[in-house]
Amino acid sequence: MKKVNPLYEGKAKILWETDDPALMVQEFKNDATAFDGTKHEVIEGKGRLNNTISSHLFGLLNEKGIRTHFREKISETEMVVERLEMLPVEVVVRNVAAGSLVRRLGIEKGATFDPPIVEFYLKDDSLHDPILSEEHIRVMGLATPEQVTGLKNAALAVNETLGSFLLERNMRLVDFKLEFGTVGGELVLGDEISPDTCRFHDAKTGEIMDKDRFRQDLGGFLEAYNEVLSRVSS
Ligand code: ADP
Ligand code: UDP
């Protein structure tokens, strides 16, 4: 398998076409962005950390029988993935109230949800990723009702597997965002699973170990990502 052309460059990653039409190389950049890209910094070492953390977590999900695009980590900042037809929908699972949920609904920060909440957002920066109901998904033709059920079930299965794995390593999985695609009609988890796309808190101290350190200018960004890596690889 050989990397050929960059197909798409986003805010955090570059997707490369390869000489195998079924496979792509997903390269993690050092760019950190927040608030629809209005806050932007280059943080040396971030690409390596997110690629390594994501590879570990996708490897775990693959082992547990959850269908993901991840094949293998091939360098510090690159992984081989299956090429998917992405659904323009972000799936968010929340175990604990934080972020936009608190801002939008006034729910008390730290409130817990059991069963967890599953939400859908439209992946469209120009519209600021608005929240979607299942009816919106249906009328906009973003996914079939069967796919919506599949997305929810897969997201909850990821939550179960990841939540207990992280708790064993003294981390609380507060919330996270997933992106799915299809290959041959099958729903497959794509994109990344990292402290950029999840909220991880130290289970004992509540210390923030994710991109909120960048969003809120808390400092200690690389230290927190390094600590996540050391815990997920233990
Ligand atoms: P953004 O587009 O939000 O700026 P990124 O920099 O993370 O995001 O770019 C990665 C892009 O690649 C996203 O649009 C994501 O949906 C897409 N993607 C992730 N995994 C796959 C895959 N396996 N096949 C095709 N596209 C993928
Ligand atoms: N998230 C993400 N990309 C997005 C929006 C959200 O990875 O475009 C993640 C975010 O890191 C958090 C979860 O999804 O783990 C829920 O985010 P929320 O809706 O609270 O939004 P935010 O506080 O990031 O504005």
mmCIF file of C-alpha atoms in Angstrom, residues 21-214:
data_model
loop_
_atom_site.group_PDB
_atom_site.id
_atom_site.type_symbol
_atom_site.label_atom_id
_atom_site.label_comp_id
_atom_site.label_asym_id
_atom_site.label_seq_id
_atom_site.Cartn_x
_atom_site.Cartn_y
_atom_site.Cartn_z
ATOM 1 C CA PRO A 21 -8.986 2.164 -3.638
ATOM 2 C CA ALA A 22 -10.427 0.633 -0.466
ATOM 3 C CA LEU A 23 -7.825 2.172 1.858
ATOM 4 C CA MET A 24 -6.720 5.647 2.886
ATOM 5 C CA VAL A 25 -4.015 7.082 5.098
ATOM 6 C CA GLN A 26 -5.330 9.348 7.841
ATOM 7 C CA GLU A 27 -2.626 11.796 8.936
ATOM 8 C CA PHE A 28 -2.980 13.753 12.182
ATOM 9 C CA LYS A 29 -1.805 17.367 12.072
ATOM 10 C CA ASN A 30 -0.451 19.495 14.912
ATOM 11 C CA ASP A 31 -3.214 22.094 14.473
ATOM 12 C CA ALA A 32 -5.591 22.743 17.360
ATOM 13 C CA THR A 33 -8.829 24.571 16.551
ATOM 14 C CA ALA A 34 -11.957 25.502 18.488
ATOM 15 C CA PHE A 35 -15.072 27.646 18.119
ATOM 16 C CA ASP A 36 -15.599 26.818 14.392
ATOM 17 C CA GLY A 37 -11.907 27.326 13.690
ATOM 18 C CA THR A 38 -11.809 30.902 15.018
ATOM 19 C CA LYS A 39 -9.289 29.841 17.691
ATOM 20 C CA HIS A 40 -6.262 28.181 16.093
ATOM 21 C CA GLU A 41 -2.771 27.177 17.271
ATOM 22 C CA VAL A 42 -0.110 24.764 16.087
ATOM 23 C CA ILE A 43 0.974 22.527 18.957
ATOM 24 C CA GLU A 44 4.101 20.501 18.207
ATOM 25 C CA GLY A 45 3.526 16.839 19.119
ATOM 26 C CA LYS A 46 -0.296 16.930 19.083
ATOM 27 C CA GLY A 47 -0.580 14.914 15.840
ATOM 28 C CA ARG A 48 1.566 12.114 17.251
ATOM 29 C CA LEU A 49 -0.418 12.024 20.498
ATOM 30 C CA ASN A 50 -3.847 11.932 18.826
ATOM 31 C CA ASN A 51 -2.757 9.320 16.263
ATOM 32 C CA THR A 52 -1.341 7.086 18.988
ATOM 33 C CA ILE A 53 -4.283 7.498 21.376
ATOM 34 C CA SER A 54 -6.790 6.990 18.546
ATOM 35 C CA SER A 55 -4.959 3.878 17.312
ATOM 36 C CA HIS A 56 -5.104 2.358 20.813
ATOM 37 C CA LEU A 57 -8.803 3.106 21.238
ATOM 38 C CA PHE A 58 -9.824 1.925 17.748
ATOM 39 C CA GLY A 59 -7.734 -1.221 18.338
ATOM 40 C CA LEU A 60 -9.710 -1.835 21.536
ATOM 41 C CA LEU A 61 -13.065 -1.368 19.744
ATOM 42 C CA ASN A 62 -11.999 -3.671 16.882
ATOM 43 C CA GLU A 63 -11.021 -6.339 19.442
ATOM 44 C CA LYS A 64 -14.441 -6.004 21.084
ATOM 45 C CA GLY A 65 -16.185 -6.593 17.735
ATOM 46 C CA ILE A 66 -17.234 -2.983 17.063
ATOM 47 C CA ARG A 67 -16.850 -2.245 13.351
ATOM 48 C CA THR A 68 -14.362 0.618 12.791
ATOM 49 C CA HIS A 69 -12.357 1.907 9.826
ATOM 50 C CA PHE A 70 -9.021 1.409 11.659
ATOM 51 C CA ARG A 71 -6.503 -1.030 10.145
ATOM 52 C CA GLU A 72 -3.069 -0.110 11.521
ATOM 53 C CA LYS A 73 -0.819 2.672 12.753
ATOM 54 C CA ILE A 74 1.961 3.107 10.185
ATOM 55 C CA SER A 75 3.927 6.054 11.556
ATOM 56 C CA GLU A 76 3.905 8.486 14.474
ATOM 57 C CA THR A 77 1.208 10.618 12.841
ATOM 58 C CA GLU A 78 -0.475 8.223 10.365
ATOM 59 C CA MET A 79 -2.901 5.319 10.388
ATOM 60 C CA VAL A 80 -4.335 3.204 7.568
ATOM 61 C CA VAL A 81 -8.128 3.281 7.458
ATOM 62 C CA GLU A 82 -10.841 1.876 5.231
ATOM 63 C CA ARG A 83 -12.235 4.432 2.839
ATOM 64 C CA LEU A 84 -15.809 5.275 3.831
ATOM 65 C CA GLU A 85 -18.693 7.223 2.359
ATOM 66 C CA MET A 86 -19.125 9.539 5.361
ATOM 67 C CA LEU A 87 -22.555 10.477 6.727
ATOM 68 C CA PRO A 88 -22.704 14.269 7.291
ATOM 69 C CA VAL A 89 -23.821 13.667 10.877
ATOM 70 C CA GLU A 90 -21.889 13.880 14.154
ATOM 71 C CA VAL A 91 -23.096 11.540 16.894
ATOM 72 C CA VAL A 92 -22.523 12.791 20.455
ATOM 73 C CA VAL A 93 -22.902 10.608 23.548
ATOM 74 C CA ARG A 94 -23.116 12.273 26.962
ATOM 75 C CA ASN A 95 -22.674 10.603 30.350
ATOM 76 C CA VAL A 96 -22.153 13.849 32.244
ATOM 77 C CA ALA A 97 -23.461 17.359 31.476
ATOM 78 C CA ALA A 98 -20.773 19.648 30.002
ATOM 79 C CA GLY A 99 -20.123 22.033 27.118
ATOM 80 C CA SER A 100 -22.914 23.001 24.736
ATOM 81 C CA LEU A 101 -25.546 21.022 26.673
ATOM 82 C CA VAL A 102 -24.965 23.174 29.754
ATOM 83 C CA ARG A 103 -24.807 26.399 27.714
ATOM 84 C CA ARG A 104 -27.902 25.617 25.638
ATOM 85 C CA LEU A 105 -30.273 24.023 28.140
ATOM 86 C CA GLY A 106 -29.007 25.333 31.478
ATOM 87 C CA ILE A 107 -28.673 21.789 32.810
ATOM 88 C CA GLU A 108 -26.319 21.824 35.788
ATOM 89 C CA LYS A 109 -22.709 21.078 34.818
ATOM 90 C CA GLY A 110 -21.712 17.654 36.163
ATOM 91 C CA ALA A 111 -25.262 16.191 36.198
ATOM 92 C CA THR A 112 -25.057 12.505 35.225
ATOM 93 C CA PHE A 113 -27.164 10.669 32.658
ATOM 94 C CA ASP A 114 -27.955 6.996 33.020
ATOM 95 C CA PRO A 115 -28.881 5.904 30.430
ATOM 96 C CA PRO A 116 -26.594 8.243 28.497
ATOM 97 C CA ILE A 117 -27.929 10.836 26.044
ATOM 98 C CA VAL A 118 -27.334 10.357 22.305
ATOM 99 C CA GLU A 119 -27.567 13.453 20.086
ATOM 100 C CA PHE A 120 -27.068 14.147 16.384
ATOM 101 C CA TYR A 121 -25.505 17.253 14.831
ATOM 102 C CA LEU A 122 -25.214 18.316 11.193
ATOM 103 C CA LYS A 123 -21.550 18.338 10.130
ATOM 104 C CA ASP A 124 -21.540 21.802 8.552
ATOM 105 C CA ASP A 125 -19.198 24.498 9.872
ATOM 106 C CA SER A 126 -20.982 27.245 7.878
ATOM 107 C CA LEU A 127 -24.181 26.459 9.851
ATOM 108 C CA HIS A 128 -22.169 25.958 13.099
ATOM 109 C CA ASP A 129 -23.007 22.233 13.305
ATOM 110 C CA PRO A 130 -26.679 22.606 14.380
ATOM 111 C CA ILE A 131 -28.367 19.907 16.471
ATOM 112 C CA LEU A 132 -30.619 17.521 14.509
ATOM 113 C CA SER A 133 -33.723 15.621 15.516
ATOM 114 C CA GLU A 134 -34.382 12.226 13.955
ATOM 115 C CA GLU A 135 -37.140 13.954 11.939
ATOM 116 C CA HIS A 136 -34.590 16.444 10.574
ATOM 117 C CA ILE A 137 -32.321 13.564 9.588
ATOM 118 C CA ARG A 138 -35.252 11.899 7.809
ATOM 119 C CA VAL A 139 -36.534 14.937 5.877
ATOM 120 C CA MET A 140 -33.017 15.991 4.890
ATOM 121 C CA GLY A 141 -32.227 12.431 3.747
ATOM 122 C CA LEU A 142 -29.024 12.403 5.816
ATOM 123 C CA ALA A 143 -29.528 8.795 6.939
ATOM 124 C CA THR A 144 -32.283 6.186 6.799
ATOM 125 C CA PRO A 145 -34.302 5.382 9.960
ATOM 126 C CA GLU A 146 -32.487 2.000 10.052
ATOM 127 C CA GLN A 147 -29.140 3.807 9.922
ATOM 128 C CA VAL A 148 -30.246 6.154 12.731
ATOM 129 C CA THR A 149 -31.009 3.105 14.894
ATOM 130 C CA GLY A 150 -27.642 1.621 13.880
ATOM 131 C CA LEU A 151 -25.842 4.876 14.772
ATOM 132 C CA LYS A 152 -27.448 4.982 18.216
ATOM 133 C CA ASN A 153 -26.698 1.330 18.972
ATOM 134 C CA ALA A 154 -23.101 1.623 17.774
ATOM 135 C CA ALA A 155 -22.527 4.868 19.709
ATOM 136 C CA LEU A 156 -23.883 3.277 22.915
ATOM 137 C CA ALA A 157 -21.730 0.179 22.385
ATOM 138 C CA VAL A 158 -18.656 2.429 21.979
ATOM 139 C CA ASN A 159 -19.665 4.251 25.164
ATOM 140 C CA GLU A 160 -19.900 0.987 27.139
ATOM 141 C CA THR A 161 -16.568 -0.383 25.930
ATOM 142 C CA LEU A 162 -14.643 2.877 26.133
ATOM 143 C CA GLY A 163 -16.244 3.974 29.415
ATOM 144 C CA SER A 164 -15.220 0.863 31.327
ATOM 145 C CA PHE A 165 -11.751 0.698 29.708
ATOM 146 C CA LEU A 166 -11.082 4.309 30.730
ATOM 147 C CA LEU A 167 -12.512 3.945 34.223
ATOM 148 C CA GLU A 168 -10.092 1.059 34.844
ATOM 149 C CA ARG A 169 -7.408 3.624 34.016
ATOM 150 C CA ASN A 170 -8.847 6.257 36.343
ATOM 151 C CA MET A 171 -10.534 8.357 33.656
ATOM 152 C CA ARG A 172 -14.161 9.369 33.441
ATOM 153 C CA LEU A 173 -15.660 9.480 29.934
ATOM 154 C CA VAL A 174 -17.800 12.641 30.170
ATOM 155 C CA ASP A 175 -18.892 12.876 26.521
ATOM 156 C CA PHE A 176 -17.599 12.291 23.005
ATOM 157 C CA LYS A 177 -18.324 12.764 19.301
ATOM 158 C CA LEU A 178 -18.251 10.036 16.654
ATOM 159 C CA GLU A 179 -18.464 10.109 12.857
ATOM 160 C CA PHE A 180 -19.687 7.157 10.853
ATOM 161 C CA GLY A 181 -19.652 6.192 7.209
ATOM 162 C CA THR A 182 -20.654 3.269 5.074
ATOM 163 C CA VAL A 183 -18.863 0.743 2.926
ATOM 164 C CA GLY A 184 -20.955 -1.675 0.877
ATOM 165 C CA GLY A 185 -24.027 -0.569 2.841
ATOM 166 C CA GLU A 186 -22.437 -1.435 6.199
ATOM 167 C CA LEU A 187 -22.234 1.225 8.944
ATOM 168 C CA VAL A 188 -18.616 1.720 10.057
ATOM 169 C CA LEU A 189 -17.120 4.024 12.710
ATOM 170 C CA GLY A 190 -14.626 6.448 11.152
ATOM 171 C CA ASP A 191 -12.642 9.577 11.966
ATOM 172 C CA GLU A 192 -10.798 9.665 15.336
ATOM 173 C CA ILE A 193 -11.276 9.005 19.051
ATOM 174 C CA SER A 194 -8.954 11.290 20.961
ATOM 175 C CA PRO A 195 -8.889 14.008 23.618
ATOM 176 C CA ASP A 196 -9.833 16.376 20.759
ATOM 177 C CA THR A 197 -13.185 14.629 20.322
ATOM 178 C CA CYS A 198 -13.875 13.311 23.833
ATOM 179 C CA ARG A 199 -14.025 14.849 27.288
ATOM 180 C CA PHE A 200 -11.858 12.855 29.698
ATOM 181 C CA HIS A 201 -11.707 13.802 33.388
ATOM 182 C CA ASP A 202 -9.465 12.249 36.027
ATOM 183 C CA ALA A 203 -11.914 9.970 37.860
ATOM 184 C CA LYS A 204 -10.636 10.970 41.313
ATOM 185 C CA THR A 205 -9.659 14.634 41.049
ATOM 186 C CA GLY A 206 -11.943 15.712 38.170
ATOM 187 C CA GLU A 207 -8.925 17.240 36.410
ATOM 188 C CA ILE A 208 -9.603 18.086 32.744
ATOM 189 C CA MET A 209 -7.514 15.888 30.389
ATOM 190 C CA ASP A 210 -8.876 16.917 26.964
ATOM 191 C CA LYS A 211 -9.294 19.756 24.448
ATOM 192 C CA ASP A 212 -11.130 21.886 27.030
ATOM 193 C CA ARG A 213 -7.585 22.754 28.226
ATOM 194 C CA PHE A 214 -7.129 24.490 24.837
#
